[in-house]
């Protein structure tokens, strides 16, 4: 079936070639990192997790958001999502693949990564993270393959697919919860040690994921004959709106507890994000940009008439995605390390090789998404 | 099978290429790997030469886990006398010339142990 | 599946399974097995530390004996023991009027070898683990370099090898291994010496005897004697890590 993704018009082939080039560049940069060590990134003794872990954290959210489409359809019979469920799963596959790649490139000794499975450590959230992420990837791959096979044969999917689909619903919630647990159990890092971290992650995931899915559907509507329908897109937009509002509310709640409680080691991290600390102001403009983008998205989406206009909707979705990408993909991880346990404000700026590797992984994810989507649309006869 | 002869020819070519190292070794006339050189006459050995040849890698792994993970540093030599389970102290104490001892076999067999990325090649004489 | 017709065999298999589950639950729950009755600890006396003439005896002894590199880029620094200001080490004891003798003396900072170490709790491969005698050990062969332990340590005690350390070793002590890039390292309480009944090199390398080392479970050990006589702080005790490094005030 995959061979359907290899043929196409010039524009499509150019897109594939561009992504492949991006992946190749990333691979070359990674070869340099393997040779010279993780020191070629911007990470340091004080800020020991950076861009890679942050992208992984953000993308786990996107992967989990497939549940937003699967749950209404599989459990509540929301018919508008019938034709979207498969695409949601494919987005999840692409996102989880990127997550695993980002974890891999962050390892100091990647050749030893199987030690996590050879010496299982149930007390370590990272062990569980590897288990649930790999399981989620496998689950979605099996479901997508079986569903697509069935569509190709114009038959209903085999009976064993439904229990797997139902399983993927709590599993999706679990992957982002376990990821939040990586951080929220560390007494050493007061910025992360909040019970609200997992709910925050899920809320922002359920805003950014559907926003991305809407954008993908709008693109597909223009480039192919696949039209998800105004009702489906409208529902996704509604979900994203409420999720974004919840996510913003959670941030405000965090700010109250930290600022009103006024415990210095809690306040300092929020100060670093929004006002800067002596020696560290890099994230301040980004943090405020995220706030403004979220406000813009909410303003655009809270009026139902605006939601229905494609241009406005696209702008709102880009704003949501960008805002949450900044919040999780830039601001969440580094801020946990600044200030350090000994009070130091370290500067973290990703280096060029680090950015190239990250872009290469995004290229790989987009490549996976493109190939899977094109295969699915081709099977359905809905290519242009 | 219309293409029988072509398939057979292809298979033969493949086998020839795949087994090239075997033909090359036979043609070059060199028989077994060069013998590793022990710099000093052996006074104590951990185990016999044949046993060590076959299993020194497993022994080192076992010593590593025993010492690092359980703190038990005692081992025995071939005569039952006590010995320190230490790559750096015990093994490299006698076999301190990596090129003449370790590399002799490893290079010929294209084995690349990672031990030396951390354990220094020459041990202190203690 | 072999159907067992004899109820005794079935019962035996069930009990064996439950027993195995019980044993593994013990490991999973992380109970400290009572293998070694000793509990190693260190007492630091900052008032004895000869900071005004730049004495670094402890640090030089440790880093030389363990092949710890001197990486010039501060971002990639690797250090097992080092000195910090009192106000930074004891930020949770923040007070505006601290006795000058304490406020100005450098505080030797190292791994605290906690009783309940968060680093060992989070390590996905048990590359860092707590021994029965209290030492939090490192297995650099198993470390995958994920740096979760670095994130979990509340004391900033751990260093990651961002680059290959060997070019930055002024002298490689051939009696001890070095490390490779991509693994984490930290103070080990000189476990290789402690296992042979010798004190850590920093303790021996201090000309002012500012460092004491001993068994907390032995009421006659030097650490217990000094703790009976004087009050000592530990770093961030409210976090429940139960550190084993005490600082006399």
XYZ file of C-alpha atoms in Angstrom:
759
model
C 0.000 0.000 0.000
C 2.830 2.329 0.852
C 3.928 2.429 -2.779
C 0.935 4.688 -3.418
C 2.782 7.356 -1.489
C 5.771 7.322 -3.783
C 4.070 8.488 -6.979
C 2.561 11.896 -7.461
C 2.623 15.284 -9.043
C 5.671 17.543 -9.071
C 4.552 19.547 -6.068
C 4.187 16.407 -4.008
C 7.528 15.025 -5.083
C 9.189 18.344 -4.288
C 7.664 18.243 -0.804
C 8.983 14.714 -0.232
C 12.402 15.670 -1.555
C 12.557 18.727 0.703
C 11.648 16.651 3.751
C 14.183 14.001 2.834
C 16.864 16.683 2.517
C 15.938 18.038 5.949
C 16.205 14.552 7.410
C 19.587 14.046 5.758
C 20.915 17.314 7.177
C 19.704 16.314 10.600
C 21.377 12.933 10.256
C 24.686 14.569 9.368
C 24.433 16.859 12.366
C 23.654 13.834 14.537
C 26.745 12.069 13.238
C 28.727 15.049 14.507
C 27.015 14.791 17.853
C 27.792 11.084 18.127
C 31.424 11.872 17.414
C 31.920 14.866 19.655
C 29.400 14.269 22.423
C 26.327 16.189 23.525
C 28.616 19.119 24.233
C 27.931 20.397 20.736
C 24.467 21.365 21.951
C 23.747 24.358 24.135
C 23.107 22.231 27.213
C 25.335 22.591 30.246
C 25.977 21.272 33.747
C 23.148 23.435 35.096
C 20.689 23.161 32.203
C 21.067 19.470 31.414
C 17.883 19.038 29.416
C 17.071 21.361 26.536
C 15.550 21.459 23.086
C 15.355 17.704 22.521
C 13.510 16.897 25.739
C 11.275 19.942 25.286
C 10.250 18.871 21.783
C 9.601 15.366 23.071
C 7.355 16.803 25.804
C 5.403 18.894 23.320
C 5.001 16.095 20.799
C 3.745 13.581 23.367
C 0.842 15.988 23.740
C 0.181 16.019 20.014
C 0.315 12.226 19.977
C -2.105 11.960 22.891
C -4.568 14.290 21.214
C -5.642 11.558 18.809
C -7.979 10.550 21.611
C -9.968 13.718 20.937
C -11.108 12.211 17.666
C -11.195 8.545 18.624
C -13.150 8.856 21.864
C -16.191 10.708 20.484
C -16.348 8.416 17.487
C -15.615 5.012 19.018
C -17.476 5.449 22.291
C -20.144 8.066 21.640
C -20.823 7.411 17.990
C -20.137 10.948 16.815
C -20.482 10.311 13.108
C -18.680 13.434 11.914
C -15.447 11.954 13.172
C -15.889 8.646 11.377
C -13.562 9.515 8.524
C -11.188 11.450 10.744
C -10.328 8.749 13.237
C -7.807 7.142 10.918
C -6.089 10.446 10.226
C -5.975 11.186 13.935
C -4.229 7.864 14.483
C -1.758 8.600 11.695
C -0.947 11.940 13.241
C -0.401 10.091 16.510
C 1.967 7.635 14.812
C 4.002 10.453 13.315
C 4.092 12.331 16.621
C 5.112 9.324 18.748
C 7.819 8.450 16.238
C 9.206 11.936 16.638
C 9.023 11.589 20.425
C 11.082 8.400 20.342
C 13.593 10.004 17.990
C 13.963 13.036 20.241
C 14.585 10.806 23.242
C 17.129 8.838 21.273
C 19.159 11.834 20.160
C 19.229 13.133 23.734
C 20.967 10.044 25.111
C 24.642 10.263 25.980
C 25.128 6.568 25.235
C 22.409 5.709 22.714
C 23.899 2.314 21.948
C 22.974 1.302 25.482
C 19.350 2.397 25.298
C 18.121 -1.191 25.507
C 19.446 -1.239 29.069
C 16.119 0.342 29.989
C 14.412 -2.887 28.937
C 17.196 -5.251 30.020
C 17.189 -3.850 33.565
C 13.583 -2.795 34.067
C 13.098 -0.352 36.907
C 9.413 0.058 37.766
C 10.187 2.893 40.187
C 11.520 5.026 37.380
C 8.974 7.065 35.408
C 11.377 7.015 32.488
C 11.103 3.238 32.283
C 7.332 3.529 32.095
C 7.626 6.329 29.567
C 9.544 4.066 27.214
C 7.017 1.285 27.735
C 3.887 3.362 27.188
C 5.269 5.318 24.239
C 6.409 2.204 22.415
C 3.117 0.534 23.248
C 1.138 3.503 21.958
C 3.104 3.485 18.723
C 2.513 -0.216 18.259
C -1.163 0.080 19.146
C -1.835 2.868 16.690
C 0.209 1.219 13.956
C -1.742 -2.016 14.284
C -5.100 -0.221 14.390
C -4.250 2.014 11.421
C -2.958 -0.869 9.333
C -5.971 -3.043 10.064
C -8.413 -0.191 9.382
C -6.727 0.765 6.150
C -6.576 -2.844 4.994
C -10.283 -3.157 5.665
C -11.052 0.034 3.757
C -9.022 -1.219 0.831
C -11.086 -4.369 0.752
C -14.252 -2.300 1.243
C -15.103 -4.339 4.332
C -15.643 -3.454 7.963
C -12.570 -3.732 10.161
C -12.084 -7.088 11.928
C -13.746 -7.458 15.303
C -10.481 -7.442 17.281
C -9.750 -3.857 16.190
C -12.481 -2.342 18.370
C -11.062 -3.440 21.752
C -7.677 -2.086 20.638
C -9.291 1.226 19.722
C -10.981 1.371 23.118
C -7.632 0.561 24.762
C -5.955 3.396 22.903
C -8.189 5.908 24.644
C -6.893 5.552 28.224
C -3.483 4.753 26.795
C -3.404 8.147 25.088
C -4.135 9.848 28.387
C -1.509 7.714 30.070
C 1.327 8.650 27.739
C 1.059 12.297 28.552
C 0.415 11.648 32.235
C 3.519 9.477 32.513
C 5.505 12.157 30.699
C 4.253 14.732 33.191
C 5.236 12.343 35.993
C 8.819 12.448 34.724
C 8.892 16.001 35.960
C 6.222 16.423 38.594
C 7.756 13.985 41.085
C 11.107 15.738 41.375
C 11.438 17.576 44.692
C 14.629 19.084 43.302
C 12.745 21.161 40.730
C 10.003 23.259 42.334
C 8.851 24.614 38.970
C 7.748 21.148 37.940
C 6.703 19.776 41.295
C 3.031 20.578 41.014
C 0.098 18.191 40.905
C -1.304 20.404 38.178
C 1.435 19.500 35.711
C -0.292 16.452 34.229
C -3.650 18.270 33.848
C -1.817 21.235 32.324
C -0.102 18.969 29.865
C -3.346 17.285 28.867
C -5.242 20.541 28.468
C -2.573 22.078 26.268
C -2.298 18.816 24.323
C -6.022 18.810 23.614
C -5.706 22.327 22.280
C -2.554 21.991 20.202
C -3.348 18.553 18.785
C -6.744 19.379 17.333
C -5.390 22.729 16.136
C -2.753 20.866 14.162
C -5.294 18.362 12.910
C -7.542 21.182 11.698
C -4.636 22.723 9.824
C -3.810 19.364 8.233
C -7.459 18.926 7.229
C -7.610 22.408 5.722
C -4.463 21.660 3.727
C -5.904 18.340 2.582
C -9.122 20.070 1.578
C -7.134 22.326 -0.715
C -4.748 19.755 -2.143
C -6.908 16.647 -2.369
C -10.513 15.612 -2.690
C -10.705 14.769 1.003
C -13.113 17.066 2.802
C -13.608 16.316 6.445
C -16.725 18.438 6.479
C -17.619 21.686 8.184
C -19.318 19.864 11.064
C -16.253 17.812 11.962
C -13.893 20.738 11.686
C -16.294 22.846 13.703
C -16.375 20.264 16.478
C -12.588 20.055 16.549
C -12.403 23.823 16.768
C -14.835 23.830 19.679
C -12.793 21.225 21.526
C -9.575 23.142 20.887
C -11.159 26.348 22.141
C -12.322 24.887 25.424
C -9.032 23.061 25.896
C -7.090 26.266 25.299
C -9.280 28.146 27.751
C -8.658 25.409 30.321
C -4.930 25.523 29.659
C -4.826 29.292 30.139
C -6.882 28.926 33.325
C -4.420 26.343 34.645
C -1.520 28.714 34.013
C -3.314 31.500 35.876
C -3.993 29.119 38.769
C -0.281 28.205 38.910
C 0.664 31.854 38.874
C -1.652 32.587 41.786
C -0.285 29.802 43.986
C 3.296 30.717 43.235
C 2.985 34.472 43.501
C 0.566 34.692 46.408
C 2.374 31.984 48.374
C 5.567 33.897 47.650
C 7.972 31.066 48.405
C 11.184 32.290 46.759
C 12.117 29.023 45.086
C 8.674 28.825 43.478
C 8.446 32.474 42.453
C 11.914 32.568 40.913
C 11.044 30.300 37.989
C 7.975 32.290 36.988
C 9.983 35.473 37.368
C 12.588 33.974 35.045
C 9.916 33.218 32.454
C 8.017 36.471 32.439
C 10.349 39.114 33.837
C 13.787 37.561 33.524
C 16.422 37.086 36.184
C 19.846 38.758 36.317
C 21.879 36.840 33.767
C 18.883 35.263 32.075
C 16.253 37.031 30.024
C 16.198 34.852 26.919
C 12.749 33.396 27.453
C 10.939 36.624 28.377
C 9.903 37.774 24.876
C 8.923 34.226 23.977
C 6.776 33.793 27.098
C 4.866 36.990 26.414
C 4.475 36.038 22.762
C 2.858 32.797 23.908
C 0.467 34.764 26.114
C -0.482 37.105 23.272
C -0.917 34.264 20.811
C -3.201 32.429 23.230
C -5.219 35.586 23.792
C -5.503 36.127 20.046
C -6.620 32.558 19.476
C -9.245 32.777 22.202
C -10.528 36.086 20.870
C -10.828 34.654 17.371
C -12.449 31.413 18.449
C -14.872 32.487 21.116
C -17.136 34.043 18.478
C -18.810 31.107 16.705
C -19.228 33.056 13.481
C -15.487 33.658 13.315
C -14.825 29.946 13.809
C -16.664 29.173 10.603
C -14.492 31.333 8.346
C -11.573 29.315 7.084
C -9.012 32.118 7.132
C -9.851 33.105 10.680
C -9.899 29.493 11.790
C -6.506 28.815 10.224
C -5.007 31.866 11.907
C -6.482 30.833 15.242
C -5.122 27.292 14.914
C -1.657 28.528 14.013
C -1.814 30.807 17.066
C -2.847 27.969 19.366
C -0.135 25.679 18.055
C 2.547 28.355 18.251
C 1.499 29.475 21.720
C 1.567 25.974 23.171
C 4.742 25.081 21.299
C 6.433 28.037 22.990
C 4.951 27.168 26.374
C 5.979 23.496 26.286
C 8.627 23.325 23.616
C 10.664 26.274 24.873
C 9.514 27.371 28.290
C 8.693 24.229 30.223
C 11.961 22.331 30.418
C 14.680 24.947 30.587
C 12.777 26.897 33.241
C 12.856 23.888 35.537
C 16.632 24.266 35.673
C 16.831 28.026 36.125
C 17.729 28.933 38.801
C 19.793 25.835 39.627
C 19.708 24.142 43.075
C 22.714 26.291 44.020
C 20.995 29.463 42.858
C 22.773 29.934 39.551
C 21.134 31.431 36.488
C 22.596 29.591 33.522
C 22.038 30.644 29.963
C 20.697 28.133 27.486
C 20.599 28.793 23.762
C 20.319 25.839 21.361
C 23.251 25.603 18.960
C 23.059 25.208 15.203
C 23.754 21.442 15.176
C 21.139 20.995 17.895
C 18.547 22.901 15.859
C 19.441 20.989 12.698
C 18.950 17.667 14.471
C 15.590 18.860 15.793
C 14.527 20.031 12.338
C 15.656 16.725 10.888
C 13.393 14.884 13.305
C 10.476 17.171 12.495
C 11.196 16.436 8.825
C 11.073 12.730 9.542
C 7.758 13.139 11.360
C 6.260 15.148 8.528
C 7.530 12.548 6.096
C 5.823 9.773 8.051
C 2.610 11.802 8.255
C 2.714 12.587 4.533
C 3.315 9.012 3.484
C 0.630 7.626 5.787
C -1.948 10.251 4.831
C -1.319 9.886 1.145
C -1.610 6.124 1.393
C -4.887 6.443 3.262
C -6.352 8.955 0.843
C -5.225 6.912 -2.092
C -6.929 3.846 -0.686
C -10.094 5.864 -0.232
C -9.835 7.209 -3.774
C -9.776 10.724 -2.446
C -6.527 11.901 -3.889
C -6.916 14.861 -6.242
C 11.958 -22.247 -14.252
C 12.904 -20.236 -17.288
C 15.510 -18.166 -15.521
C 17.132 -21.121 -13.751
C 20.640 -20.652 -15.171
C 20.594 -16.914 -14.445
C 19.428 -17.450 -10.895
C 22.099 -20.051 -10.311
C 24.751 -17.746 -11.715
C 23.551 -14.905 -9.514
C 23.591 -17.102 -6.427
C 27.097 -18.301 -7.205
C 28.279 -14.716 -7.661
C 26.649 -13.718 -4.394
C 28.217 -16.589 -2.477
C 31.578 -15.797 -3.995
C 31.386 -12.169 -2.926
C 29.971 -12.961 0.493
C 32.665 -15.515 1.236
C 35.430 -13.323 -0.167
C 37.187 -12.959 3.208
C 37.498 -16.743 3.377
C 39.110 -16.998 -0.101
C 41.385 -14.045 0.692
C 42.579 -15.532 3.964
C 43.243 -18.917 2.356
C 45.098 -17.307 -0.523
C 47.286 -15.128 1.685
C 48.799 -18.155 3.367
C 48.475 -16.757 6.894
C 47.064 -19.467 9.117
C 46.013 -18.695 12.683
C 45.999 -15.262 14.352
C 49.392 -14.139 15.679
C 50.036 -15.233 19.237
C 49.536 -12.621 21.911
C 52.786 -11.823 23.705
C 52.914 -11.889 27.486
C 55.582 -9.373 28.485
C 56.610 -11.083 31.716
C 56.794 -14.797 32.506
C 53.499 -15.676 34.117
C 53.685 -16.126 37.881
C 49.992 -16.250 38.562
C 47.185 -16.774 36.123
C 43.495 -16.213 36.592
C 42.755 -19.363 34.606
C 44.377 -21.537 31.973
C 45.189 -20.049 28.597
C 42.495 -21.978 26.767
C 39.830 -21.066 29.316
C 40.807 -17.402 29.163
C 40.893 -17.381 25.394
C 37.359 -18.699 25.268
C 35.807 -16.770 28.121
C 37.849 -13.782 29.279
C 35.081 -11.479 28.028
C 32.475 -13.244 30.166
C 34.843 -13.233 33.131
C 35.375 -9.498 32.783
C 31.638 -8.865 32.603
C 31.098 -10.980 35.715
C 33.909 -9.196 37.599
C 32.547 -5.834 36.527
C 29.075 -6.542 37.881
C 30.429 -8.178 41.014
C 32.767 -5.328 41.912
C 30.719 -2.330 40.828
C 27.277 -3.493 41.815
C 27.885 -5.633 44.913
C 31.245 -4.312 46.134
C 32.729 -7.798 46.326
C 36.258 -7.364 45.069
C 37.712 -10.766 45.924
C 38.404 -13.386 43.282
C 40.613 -16.454 42.997
C 43.359 -17.381 40.611
C 43.832 -20.753 38.926
C 45.506 -22.157 42.069
C 42.800 -20.931 44.413
C 44.869 -18.088 45.823
C 43.070 -14.788 46.450
C 43.145 -12.179 43.721
C 41.608 -8.754 43.232
C 38.802 -8.777 40.651
C 40.118 -5.759 38.813
C 40.678 -5.110 35.135
C 42.913 -2.152 35.852
C 44.793 -3.644 38.795
C 44.976 -7.364 38.113
C 44.635 -7.969 34.387
C 46.461 -4.917 33.090
C 49.028 -5.331 35.857
C 50.565 -8.239 33.934
C 49.191 -7.708 30.449
C 50.160 -4.095 30.166
C 51.056 -3.927 26.495
C 47.782 -3.565 24.634
C 49.344 -3.735 21.175
C 51.293 -6.907 21.756
C 48.760 -8.723 23.867
C 45.167 -7.609 23.429
C 45.254 -6.243 19.898
C 46.903 -9.326 18.400
C 43.693 -11.328 18.454
C 41.180 -8.519 18.507
C 42.446 -6.876 15.346
C 42.534 -10.059 13.386
C 39.059 -11.027 14.481
C 37.747 -7.464 14.103
C 36.587 -7.288 17.695
C 36.378 -3.801 19.175
C 35.937 -3.947 22.942
C 35.034 -0.597 24.474
C 36.950 -1.182 27.708
C 39.822 1.118 26.781
C 37.598 4.123 26.318
C 37.750 4.311 30.135
C 40.267 1.806 31.554
C 43.821 3.029 30.927
C 46.035 0.736 28.905
C 48.881 0.688 31.354
C 48.239 -0.172 34.972
C 50.260 1.014 37.903
C 52.633 -1.587 39.266
C 51.297 -2.058 42.769
C -0.700 -25.458 28.473
C -0.201 -28.534 30.598
C -3.336 -29.279 32.540
C -2.422 -30.483 35.954
C -4.803 -33.104 37.230
C -3.243 -33.357 40.634
C -4.413 -30.561 42.904
C -1.159 -30.654 44.879
C 0.841 -29.657 41.807
C -1.538 -26.811 41.011
C -1.363 -25.539 44.565
C 2.424 -25.723 44.512
C 2.608 -23.753 41.284
C 0.232 -21.098 42.619
C 2.194 -20.710 45.821
C 5.482 -20.564 43.921
C 4.064 -17.858 41.668
C 2.808 -15.828 44.606
C 6.127 -16.248 46.340
C 8.026 -14.999 43.326
C 5.668 -12.041 43.095
C 6.256 -11.282 46.743
C 10.020 -11.375 46.365
C 9.981 -9.114 43.337
C 7.546 -6.748 45.046
C 10.127 -6.299 47.752
C 12.690 -5.232 45.177
C 10.190 -3.060 43.344
C 9.148 -1.290 46.525
C 12.808 -0.502 47.089
C 13.088 -1.772 50.612
C 16.602 -1.481 51.940
C 17.750 -5.049 52.484
C 19.663 -5.449 55.705
C 22.882 -6.657 54.070
C 25.422 -4.307 55.597
C 24.925 -2.787 59.044
C 27.260 0.130 58.371
C 26.161 3.546 57.246
C 28.967 5.703 55.887
C 28.780 9.446 56.471
C 30.954 12.521 56.358
C 31.191 15.526 58.663
C 32.546 18.772 57.246
C 33.950 21.455 59.535
C 33.950 24.625 57.450
C 35.670 26.631 60.193
C 38.838 24.559 59.703
C 38.893 25.033 55.944
C 41.959 27.120 54.968
C 40.248 29.173 52.350
C 42.355 32.324 52.644
C 45.466 30.814 51.155
C 43.651 29.057 48.382
C 43.980 25.544 49.780
C 42.275 22.979 47.520
C 43.861 19.858 48.955
C 40.629 17.875 49.086
C 39.586 18.744 45.545
C 43.007 18.118 44.037
C 43.346 14.798 45.826
C 39.917 13.608 44.700
C 40.130 14.730 41.117
C 43.652 13.373 40.677
C 42.879 9.991 42.208
C 39.762 9.507 40.114
C 40.849 11.012 36.808
C 38.264 13.776 36.936
C 38.883 16.097 33.966
C 39.418 19.858 34.129
C 37.180 21.030 31.328
C 37.808 24.731 30.639
C 34.316 25.513 29.331
C 32.250 26.074 32.505
C 29.178 24.690 30.745
C 30.867 21.299 30.490
C 32.485 21.309 33.901
C 32.902 17.973 35.665
C 33.439 18.094 39.399
C 33.104 15.589 42.222
C 33.835 17.938 45.112
C 34.067 21.715 45.009
C 33.521 24.824 47.118
C 30.469 27.041 47.268
C 29.317 29.989 49.353
C 27.370 29.273 52.536
C 24.376 31.294 51.316
C 24.097 29.177 48.167
C 24.569 25.800 49.811
C 22.096 26.562 52.579
C 19.665 28.789 50.690
C 16.837 27.224 52.689
C 18.505 28.551 55.844
C 18.490 32.030 54.440
C 19.192 34.593 57.140
C 20.451 38.146 56.847
C 22.865 38.051 59.784
C 24.948 34.916 59.615
C 28.147 34.790 61.672
C 30.958 35.974 59.468
C 33.071 32.958 60.228
C 30.415 30.809 58.611
C 29.322 33.186 55.883
C 32.825 33.628 54.477
C 34.136 30.100 54.769
C 33.818 28.084 51.574
C 31.572 25.089 52.019
C 32.796 21.834 50.530
C 30.011 20.562 48.279
C 29.693 16.974 47.157
C 27.232 14.165 46.737
C 25.308 13.711 49.946
C 24.851 9.939 49.588
C 21.270 10.255 50.735
C 19.381 7.526 52.539
C 16.493 8.036 50.111
C 18.275 9.282 46.999
C 15.974 10.749 44.332
C 18.670 10.113 41.711
C 18.583 6.357 42.309
C 14.800 6.453 42.375
C 14.547 7.874 38.871
C 17.419 6.082 37.142
C 15.783 3.867 34.473
C 18.616 1.333 34.378
C 19.775 1.282 38.020
C 23.090 2.651 36.778
C 23.092 4.711 39.939
C 21.966 2.830 42.997
C 22.233 2.889 46.762
C 24.431 0.268 48.401
C 23.457 -1.280 51.717
C 26.214 0.667 53.453
C 24.666 3.951 52.330
C 27.000 4.818 49.475
C 25.143 5.925 46.347
C 27.219 4.244 43.668
C 27.666 4.788 39.926
C 27.902 2.047 37.340
C 29.348 3.927 34.349
C 29.114 0.786 32.231
C 25.355 0.813 32.418
C 24.616 4.523 32.265
C 22.751 5.517 29.104
C 23.382 9.210 29.634
C 19.747 10.257 29.927
C 20.609 12.729 32.732
C 17.421 12.033 34.632
C 19.536 11.685 37.789
C 21.021 15.126 37.147
C 17.523 16.588 36.997
C 16.467 14.725 40.147
C 19.393 15.654 42.386
C 18.347 18.535 44.662
C 21.974 19.411 45.389
C 23.518 19.803 41.942
C 26.046 17.093 42.820
C 26.158 15.294 39.510
C 28.173 16.034 36.374
C 27.589 14.755 32.870
C 30.458 14.179 30.437
C 29.367 16.476 27.626
C 32.642 15.850 25.818
C 35.322 13.176 25.905
C 37.103 13.840 29.214
C 40.463 12.356 28.303
C 41.988 15.384 26.541
C 41.274 17.362 29.728
C 43.139 15.049 32.085
C 46.439 16.634 33.021
C 47.610 13.250 34.207
C 45.809 9.960 33.828
C 46.273 7.944 37.005
C 46.673 4.441 35.596
C 45.433 2.837 38.815
C 41.861 3.991 38.283
C 39.660 4.150 35.213
C 38.513 7.347 33.576
C 35.069 7.777 32.064
C 33.893 8.200 28.523
C 31.704 10.932 27.074
C 27.994 10.504 27.515
C 27.860 9.176 31.085
C 27.185 10.825 34.445
C 29.646 10.830 37.340
C 29.892 12.126 40.899
C 31.601 11.643 44.229
C 31.560 7.949 45.209
C 32.794 8.303 48.822
C 35.871 6.553 47.404
C 34.032 3.276 47.444
C 37.103 1.422 46.148
C 39.076 2.611 49.191
C 36.234 2.278 51.694
C 35.790 -1.352 50.654
C 39.408 -1.903 51.668
C 39.039 -0.131 54.992
C 40.698 3.139 53.955
C 39.140 6.615 54.202
C 38.288 8.744 51.159
C 41.177 10.673 49.570
C 39.605 14.059 50.327
C 39.573 13.219 54.033
C 43.234 12.201 53.854
C 44.134 15.065 51.562
C 42.909 17.808 53.910
C 45.848 19.329 55.825
C 43.527 20.828 58.456
C 41.494 17.685 59.189
C 38.353 19.570 58.209
C 36.722 16.372 56.959
C 35.708 13.393 59.060
C 34.472 10.097 57.715
C 32.989 7.138 59.503
C 30.152 4.773 60.256
C 27.043 6.476 61.608
C 25.819 3.183 63.025
C 28.928 2.810 65.197
C 28.464 4.974 68.300
C 32.235 5.168 68.725
C 33.046 6.334 65.209
C 34.627 9.785 64.756
C 31.498 11.075 63.032
C 29.211 10.020 65.857
C 31.553 11.479 68.470
C 31.632 14.887 66.869
C 27.878 14.863 66.206
C 27.262 14.147 69.881
C 29.231 17.251 70.806
C 28.201 19.725 68.160
C 25.161 20.677 66.146
C 25.405 20.066 62.410
C 23.333 21.114 59.411
C 22.418 18.976 56.461
C 21.434 20.368 53.085
C 17.680 20.751 52.389
C 16.584 18.250 55.064
C 12.928 19.126 54.458
C 13.000 17.246 51.161
C 13.205 13.919 52.974
C 16.350 12.716 51.211
C 18.136 12.118 54.567
C 21.614 13.187 53.429
C 24.722 11.674 54.984
C 26.949 14.736 54.772
C 26.843 16.922 57.884
C 28.159 20.473 58.190
C 29.260 21.735 61.593
C 28.151 25.246 62.442
